Amino acid sequence: MSTQTPRLSPEKVWLGITPTLWWNDDFINIDIGIPFEQCISEMALAGYVGCSIGHKYPTDPKVLRAALELRGLRVSEPWVSTYFTIEAMKEQTIAKVRQQLAFLEEMERGSTDPRRADLVVAEFGHAVNPLPFALFPNCPTLTDVQWIRLVDGLHEIGRIAREEGRRLCYHPHLGTGVMIASAVDRLMERTDPDLIHLLLDTAHLAAAGVDPLAVTKKYARRIKHIHLKDIRADVVSRVHEKGLSFEAAIEAGIFTVPGDGSIKTFPQILATLAEADFAGWLVIEAEQDPAKANPLQYAKMARAYLHETLGW
């Protein structure tokens, strides 16, 4: 009997990184002036082949595509904040989804590359993470009616995404109604697995008190997109003790790249995904203040950790 640990395959898994190491897209004051071209050049230099979309990126898909292809990069995902749980925002949310799908179609038109972008969403209705509020005590608990609206809305945009050949991946997120373990379970139980996939964000789960390895084991077959990042447990404790906001938590260093923080189960998480035959984007993410954490240095640290853990 073989005792070899299963490993993700480079033929089916593509390594990306988010621009949030270079600047923050939620809190644009966390920025030391690094331009778009430097950001994507350093992504390629550190050994990545894809990236998510940041607010400094060109909005013209032809311009963006040319800039990325020059550096051997592709788009791993755009982000859409959904607002199904608040009044009169359903149509705007669906319009934004269609806009992002059309953008992706332009970005990938004529390409036969199998590394297609996924659509990443999270419900931000009632969310407190964009606000200057104490993060953990003010996280919303969705009502039964709000859950119905959320699930119905997700199914509608999940069908739209599937018709366009995209996978819709839901991102449980700090400060939102889908943050704690019971909410993740409720979302998975109430949504159609053919329409709604799970984005595994190891750090958002861990910071919320959820075991990312347990979630990986439970939903391995529904995980279609990964944000691999680490937490600093002492900062998480400080966020609780001092009632810090999400922005203050980021500035205090709540997140870092995998291998640099407090999560010690990344090898088991990746092995579990390999056993489940995961195929898709594995994206390094670590919202940090670039004035305190050199983006290229941390991007290379994460790539070295992946090489050590995956063997490639």
CSV table of C-alpha atoms in Angstrom, one decimal:
chain,number,residue,atom,x,y,z
A,1,MET,CA,0.0,0.0,0.0
A,2,SER,CA,1.4,3.4,-1.0
A,3,THR,CA,1.9,5.9,1.8
A,4,GLN,CA,2.8,8.8,-0.5
A,5,THR,CA,0.9,12.0,0.3
A,6,PRO,CA,-1.4,13.1,-2.6
A,7,ARG,CA,-0.2,16.3,-4.3
A,8,LEU,CA,-2.0,18.7,-6.5
A,9,SER,CA,-0.9,18.5,-10.1
A,10,PRO,CA,0.6,21.4,-12.0
A,11,GLU,CA,-1.3,20.2,-15.1
A,12,LYS,CA,-4.6,20.9,-13.4
A,13,VAL,CA,-3.8,23.6,-10.8
A,14,TRP,CA,-2.7,27.1,-11.7
A,15,LEU,CA,-1.0,29.5,-9.3
A,16,GLY,CA,-2.2,33.0,-9.1
A,17,ILE,CA,-1.8,35.9,-6.7
A,18,THR,CA,-4.0,38.9,-5.8
A,19,PRO,CA,-2.8,42.6,-6.1
A,20,THR,CA,-3.7,43.1,-2.4
A,21,LEU,CA,-0.1,42.5,-1.5
A,22,TRP,CA,0.8,45.6,-3.5
A,23,TRP,CA,-2.2,47.8,-2.5
A,24,ASN,CA,-5.6,47.3,-0.8
A,25,ASP,CA,-8.7,47.3,-2.9
A,26,ASP,CA,-11.2,47.7,-0.1
A,27,PHE,CA,-9.3,50.5,1.7
A,28,ILE,CA,-7.6,52.4,-1.0
A,29,ASN,CA,-5.7,54.6,1.6
A,30,ILE,CA,-3.5,51.5,2.3
A,31,ASP,CA,-1.3,52.3,-0.7
A,32,ILE,CA,2.3,53.4,-1.1
A,33,GLY,CA,1.9,54.3,-4.8
A,34,ILE,CA,3.0,51.1,-6.5
A,35,PRO,CA,1.8,51.3,-10.1
A,36,PHE,CA,-0.1,48.6,-12.0
A,37,GLU,CA,2.8,47.7,-14.3
A,38,GLN,CA,5.2,47.2,-11.4
A,39,CYS,CA,2.6,45.0,-9.6
A,40,ILE,CA,2.0,42.6,-12.4
A,41,SER,CA,5.7,42.5,-13.4
A,42,GLU,CA,6.5,41.5,-9.8
A,43,MET,CA,3.7,38.9,-9.9
A,44,ALA,CA,5.3,37.3,-12.9
A,45,LEU,CA,8.8,37.7,-11.5
A,46,ALA,CA,7.7,35.8,-8.3
A,47,GLY,CA,6.6,32.8,-10.5
A,48,TYR,CA,2.8,33.2,-10.8
A,49,VAL,CA,0.7,32.7,-13.9
A,50,GLY,CA,-2.5,34.4,-12.9
A,51,CYS,CA,-4.0,37.2,-10.8
A,52,SER,CA,-7.3,38.6,-9.7
A,53,ILE,CA,-8.4,42.1,-10.7
A,54,GLY,CA,-7.5,45.2,-8.7
A,55,HIS,CA,-8.7,48.8,-8.8
A,56,LYS,CA,-5.6,50.1,-10.5
A,57,TYR,CA,-6.0,47.7,-13.5
A,58,PRO,CA,-7.0,49.1,-16.9
A,59,THR,CA,-10.7,48.8,-17.5
A,60,ASP,CA,-10.3,48.3,-21.2
A,61,PRO,CA,-10.1,44.5,-21.6
A,62,LYS,CA,-7.8,44.8,-24.7
A,63,VAL,CA,-5.3,47.0,-22.8
A,64,LEU,CA,-5.5,44.7,-19.7
A,65,ARG,CA,-5.2,41.5,-21.7
A,66,ALA,CA,-2.1,42.8,-23.6
A,67,ALA,CA,-0.4,43.9,-20.4
A,68,LEU,CA,-1.0,40.5,-18.7
A,69,GLU,CA,-0.1,38.4,-21.7
A,70,LEU,CA,3.2,40.3,-22.0
A,71,ARG,CA,4.1,38.9,-18.6
A,72,GLY,CA,2.6,35.4,-19.0
A,73,LEU,CA,-0.4,36.2,-16.7
A,74,ARG,CA,-4.1,35.5,-17.0
A,75,VAL,CA,-7.1,36.6,-14.9
A,76,SER,CA,-8.0,34.1,-12.2
A,77,GLU,CA,-11.2,35.9,-11.2
A,78,PRO,CA,-13.2,39.1,-10.9
A,79,TRP,CA,-15.0,39.9,-7.7
A,80,VAL,CA,-18.7,40.8,-7.3
A,81,SER,CA,-20.2,41.9,-4.0
A,82,THR,CA,-23.8,40.7,-3.9
A,83,TYR,CA,-26.6,42.6,-2.1
A,84,PHE,CA,-29.5,40.1,-2.2
A,85,THR,CA,-30.3,40.6,1.5
A,86,ILE,CA,-31.1,44.3,1.3
A,87,GLU,CA,-34.0,46.0,-0.4
A,88,ALA,CA,-34.0,47.0,-4.1
A,89,MET,CA,-30.5,45.8,-4.9
A,90,LYS,CA,-31.2,42.5,-6.7
A,91,GLU,CA,-31.3,43.9,-10.2
A,92,GLN,CA,-28.2,46.0,-9.6
A,93,THR,CA,-26.4,42.9,-8.4
A,94,ILE,CA,-27.4,40.9,-11.4
A,95,ALA,CA,-26.4,43.7,-13.7
A,96,LYS,CA,-22.9,43.7,-12.1
A,97,VAL,CA,-22.6,40.0,-12.5
A,98,ARG,CA,-23.5,40.3,-16.2
A,99,GLN,CA,-21.0,43.1,-16.6
A,100,GLN,CA,-18.2,41.1,-15.1
A,101,LEU,CA,-19.1,38.0,-17.2
A,102,ALA,CA,-19.0,40.2,-20.4
A,103,PHE,CA,-15.6,41.6,-19.3
A,104,LEU,CA,-14.3,38.0,-18.9
A,105,GLU,CA,-15.6,37.0,-22.3
A,106,GLU,CA,-13.7,39.9,-23.8
A,107,MET,CA,-10.5,39.0,-21.9
A,108,GLU,CA,-10.6,35.4,-23.1
A,109,ARG,CA,-12.2,35.8,-26.5
A,110,GLY,CA,-10.6,33.4,-29.1
A,111,SER,CA,-8.4,31.7,-26.4
A,112,THR,CA,-8.4,27.9,-26.1
A,113,ASP,CA,-6.4,28.0,-22.9
A,114,PRO,CA,-8.1,25.8,-20.3
A,115,ARG,CA,-7.2,28.3,-17.5
A,116,ARG,CA,-10.5,30.1,-17.5
A,117,ALA,CA,-11.4,32.6,-14.8
A,118,ASP,CA,-14.0,31.9,-12.2
A,119,LEU,CA,-16.6,34.4,-10.9
A,120,VAL,CA,-16.1,35.0,-7.2
A,121,VAL,CA,-18.9,36.5,-5.1
A,122,ALA,CA,-19.8,37.2,-1.5
A,123,GLU,CA,-22.9,38.7,0.1
A,124,PHE,CA,-22.1,42.2,1.4
A,125,GLY,CA,-25.6,43.1,2.5
A,126,HIS,CA,-25.5,44.2,6.2
A,127,ALA,CA,-21.7,43.5,6.1
A,128,VAL,CA,-19.6,45.5,8.6
A,129,ASN,CA,-16.2,44.8,7.2
A,130,PRO,CA,-16.2,48.0,5.1
A,131,LEU,CA,-17.2,50.1,8.1
A,132,PRO,CA,-15.2,51.5,11.0
A,133,PHE,CA,-16.9,49.2,13.5
A,134,ALA,CA,-15.6,46.6,15.9
A,135,LEU,CA,-15.4,43.7,13.5
A,136,PHE,CA,-16.4,40.6,15.5
A,137,PRO,CA,-19.1,41.9,17.8
A,138,ASN,CA,-21.0,43.5,14.9
A,139,CYS,CA,-21.0,40.8,12.4
A,140,PRO,CA,-24.5,40.3,11.0
A,141,THR,CA,-26.7,37.3,11.6
A,142,LEU,CA,-29.0,36.8,8.6
A,143,THR,CA,-32.7,36.3,9.2
A,144,ASP,CA,-34.6,33.4,7.7
A,145,VAL,CA,-36.1,35.8,5.1
A,146,GLN,CA,-32.7,37.1,4.3
A,147,TRP,CA,-31.4,33.6,3.8
A,148,ILE,CA,-34.2,32.9,1.3
A,149,ARG,CA,-33.3,36.0,-0.6
A,150,LEU,CA,-29.6,35.2,-0.6
A,151,VAL,CA,-30.1,31.6,-1.8
A,152,ASP,CA,-32.6,32.6,-4.5
A,153,GLY,CA,-30.3,35.3,-5.7
A,154,LEU,CA,-27.3,33.1,-5.8
A,155,HIS,CA,-29.1,30.5,-7.7
A,156,GLU,CA,-30.2,33.1,-10.3
A,157,ILE,CA,-26.6,34.4,-10.9
A,158,GLY,CA,-25.3,30.8,-10.6
A,159,ARG,CA,-27.5,29.9,-13.6
A,160,ILE,CA,-26.4,33.0,-15.5
A,161,ALA,CA,-22.7,32.2,-14.9
A,162,ARG,CA,-23.2,28.5,-15.9
A,163,GLU,CA,-24.8,29.6,-19.1
A,164,GLU,CA,-21.7,31.6,-19.9
A,165,GLY,CA,-19.5,28.6,-19.0
A,166,ARG,CA,-18.3,30.1,-15.7
A,167,ARG,CA,-18.1,28.6,-12.2
A,168,LEU,CA,-19.6,30.8,-9.5
A,169,CYS,CA,-17.6,30.4,-6.3
A,170,TYR,CA,-18.9,31.8,-3.0
A,171,HIS,CA,-16.4,33.4,-0.7
A,172,PRO,CA,-17.2,33.2,3.1
A,173,HIS,CA,-15.9,36.5,4.4
A,174,LEU,CA,-15.1,38.2,7.7
A,175,GLY,CA,-17.7,40.8,8.7
A,176,THR,CA,-20.5,39.3,6.6
A,177,GLY,CA,-23.5,37.0,7.3
A,178,VAL,CA,-21.6,34.0,5.9
A,179,MET,CA,-18.6,33.9,8.2
A,180,ILE,CA,-19.0,31.4,10.9
A,181,ALA,CA,-19.2,27.6,10.5
A,182,SER,CA,-22.9,27.3,10.9
A,183,ALA,CA,-23.5,29.9,8.2
A,184,VAL,CA,-21.1,28.2,5.8
A,185,ASP,CA,-22.9,24.9,6.4
A,186,ARG,CA,-26.3,26.5,5.9
A,187,LEU,CA,-25.1,28.0,2.6
A,188,MET,CA,-23.8,24.7,1.4
A,189,GLU,CA,-26.9,22.8,2.5
A,190,ARG,CA,-29.3,25.2,0.9
A,191,THR,CA,-27.6,25.9,-2.4
A,192,ASP,CA,-27.5,23.7,-5.5
A,193,PRO,CA,-23.9,22.2,-5.8
A,194,ASP,CA,-24.2,22.4,-9.6
A,195,LEU,CA,-24.7,26.2,-9.4
A,196,ILE,CA,-22.9,27.4,-6.3
A,197,HIS,CA,-19.3,26.2,-5.6
A,198,LEU,CA,-17.2,27.1,-2.6
A,199,LEU,CA,-14.2,29.3,-2.5
A,200,LEU,CA,-11.9,28.1,0.2
A,201,ASP,CA,-10.3,31.1,1.9
A,202,THR,CA,-8.2,29.6,4.6
A,203,ALA,CA,-7.5,32.8,6.5
A,204,HIS,CA,-11.0,34.2,6.6
A,205,LEU,CA,-12.2,30.9,8.0
A,206,ALA,CA,-9.4,30.6,10.6
A,207,ALA,CA,-9.8,34.2,11.8
A,208,ALA,CA,-13.5,33.6,12.2
A,209,GLY,CA,-12.8,30.6,14.4
A,210,VAL,CA,-13.5,28.0,11.7
A,211,ASP,CA,-11.1,25.2,11.1
A,212,PRO,CA,-10.1,25.4,7.4
A,213,LEU,CA,-9.0,21.8,7.3
A,214,ALA,CA,-12.4,20.6,8.6
A,215,VAL,CA,-14.1,22.7,6.0
A,216,THR,CA,-11.8,21.3,3.3
A,217,LYS,CA,-12.6,17.8,4.3
A,218,LYS,CA,-16.3,18.4,4.5
A,219,TYR,CA,-16.7,20.2,1.2
A,220,ALA,CA,-13.7,19.1,-0.8
A,221,ARG,CA,-15.7,18.2,-3.9
A,222,ARG,CA,-17.5,21.6,-3.9
A,223,ILE,CA,-14.3,23.7,-3.5
A,224,LYS,CA,-13.5,25.0,-7.0
A,225,HIS,CA,-11.3,28.0,-6.2
A,226,ILE,CA,-8.7,28.7,-3.4
A,227,HIS,CA,-7.5,31.8,-1.7
A,228,LEU,CA,-4.5,30.5,0.2
A,229,LYS,CA,-3.4,32.8,3.0
A,230,ASP,CA,-2.4,32.7,6.6
A,231,ILE,CA,-3.3,34.6,9.8
A,232,ARG,CA,-1.3,36.0,12.7
A,233,ALA,CA,-3.2,34.5,15.7
A,234,ASP,CA,-1.9,37.2,18.1
A,235,VAL,CA,-3.4,39.9,15.8
A,236,VAL,CA,-6.7,38.1,15.7
A,237,SER,CA,-6.7,38.1,19.5
A,238,ARG,CA,-5.9,41.8,19.5
A,239,VAL,CA,-8.8,42.5,17.1
A,240,HIS,CA,-11.2,40.7,19.6
A,241,GLU,CA,-9.7,42.4,22.7
A,242,LYS,CA,-9.5,45.9,21.4
A,243,GLY,CA,-12.6,45.9,19.2
A,244,LEU,CA,-10.7,46.7,16.0
A,245,SER,CA,-12.3,47.2,12.6
A,246,PHE,CA,-11.5,45.1,9.6
A,247,GLU,CA,-9.4,47.9,8.2
A,248,ALA,CA,-7.5,48.3,11.5
A,249,ALA,CA,-7.0,44.5,11.6
A,250,ILE,CA,-5.4,44.6,8.1
A,251,GLU,CA,-3.2,47.5,9.1
A,252,ALA,CA,-2.2,45.5,12.3
A,253,GLY,CA,-1.2,42.5,10.1
A,254,ILE,CA,-4.0,40.0,10.7
A,255,PHE,CA,-3.1,38.4,7.3
A,256,THR,CA,0.1,37.1,5.8
A,257,VAL,CA,1.1,34.6,3.2
A,258,PRO,CA,0.9,30.8,3.8
A,259,GLY,CA,3.8,29.5,5.8
A,260,ASP,CA,4.4,32.8,7.6
A,261,GLY,CA,1.6,32.7,10.2
A,262,SER,CA,-0.3,30.5,12.5
A,263,ILE,CA,-2.1,28.0,10.3
A,264,LYS,CA,-0.2,24.7,10.4
A,265,THR,CA,-2.4,22.5,8.4
A,266,PHE,CA,-1.7,23.8,4.9
A,267,PRO,CA,0.0,20.5,3.8
A,268,GLN,CA,-3.1,18.5,5.0
A,269,ILE,CA,-5.5,21.0,3.3
A,270,LEU,CA,-3.6,20.7,0.0
A,271,ALA,CA,-3.4,16.9,0.3
A,272,THR,CA,-7.2,16.7,0.9
A,273,LEU,CA,-7.8,18.8,-2.2
A,274,ALA,CA,-5.5,16.6,-4.2
A,275,GLU,CA,-7.4,13.5,-3.0
A,276,ALA,CA,-10.6,15.3,-4.2
A,277,ASP,CA,-9.0,15.8,-7.6
A,278,PHE,CA,-9.1,19.6,-7.3
A,279,ALA,CA,-8.6,21.5,-10.6
A,280,GLY,CA,-8.5,25.2,-10.9
A,281,TRP,CA,-7.0,28.4,-9.5
A,282,LEU,CA,-5.0,28.4,-6.3
A,283,VAL,CA,-4.5,32.1,-5.5
A,284,ILE,CA,-2.1,33.5,-3.0
A,285,GLU,CA,-3.6,36.3,-1.0
A,286,ALA,CA,-2.5,38.4,1.9
A,287,GLU,CA,-3.9,41.9,2.4
A,288,GLN,CA,-1.0,43.6,4.2
A,289,ASP,CA,0.2,47.2,4.4
A,290,PRO,CA,2.9,47.3,1.6
A,291,ALA,CA,4.7,49.9,3.7
A,292,LYS,CA,5.3,47.2,6.3
A,293,ALA,CA,5.5,44.1,4.2
A,294,ASN,CA,7.4,44.3,0.9
A,295,PRO,CA,5.0,42.8,-1.7
A,296,LEU,CA,7.6,41.1,-3.9
A,297,GLN,CA,9.4,39.6,-0.9
A,298,TYR,CA,6.2,38.2,0.4
A,299,ALA,CA,5.1,37.0,-3.0
A,300,LYS,CA,8.3,35.1,-3.4
A,301,MET,CA,8.0,33.7,0.2
A,302,ALA,CA,4.6,32.3,-0.7
A,303,ARG,CA,5.9,30.8,-4.0
A,304,ALA,CA,8.8,29.2,-2.2
A,305,TYR,CA,6.4,27.7,0.4
A,306,LEU,CA,4.2,26.3,-2.4
A,307,HIS,CA,7.2,24.8,-4.1
A,308,GLU,CA,8.3,23.2,-0.9
A,309,THR,CA,4.8,21.9,-0.1
A,310,LEU,CA,3.6,20.9,-3.6
A,311,GLY,CA,7.0,19.8,-5.0
A,312,TRP,CA,6.7,22.2,-8.0
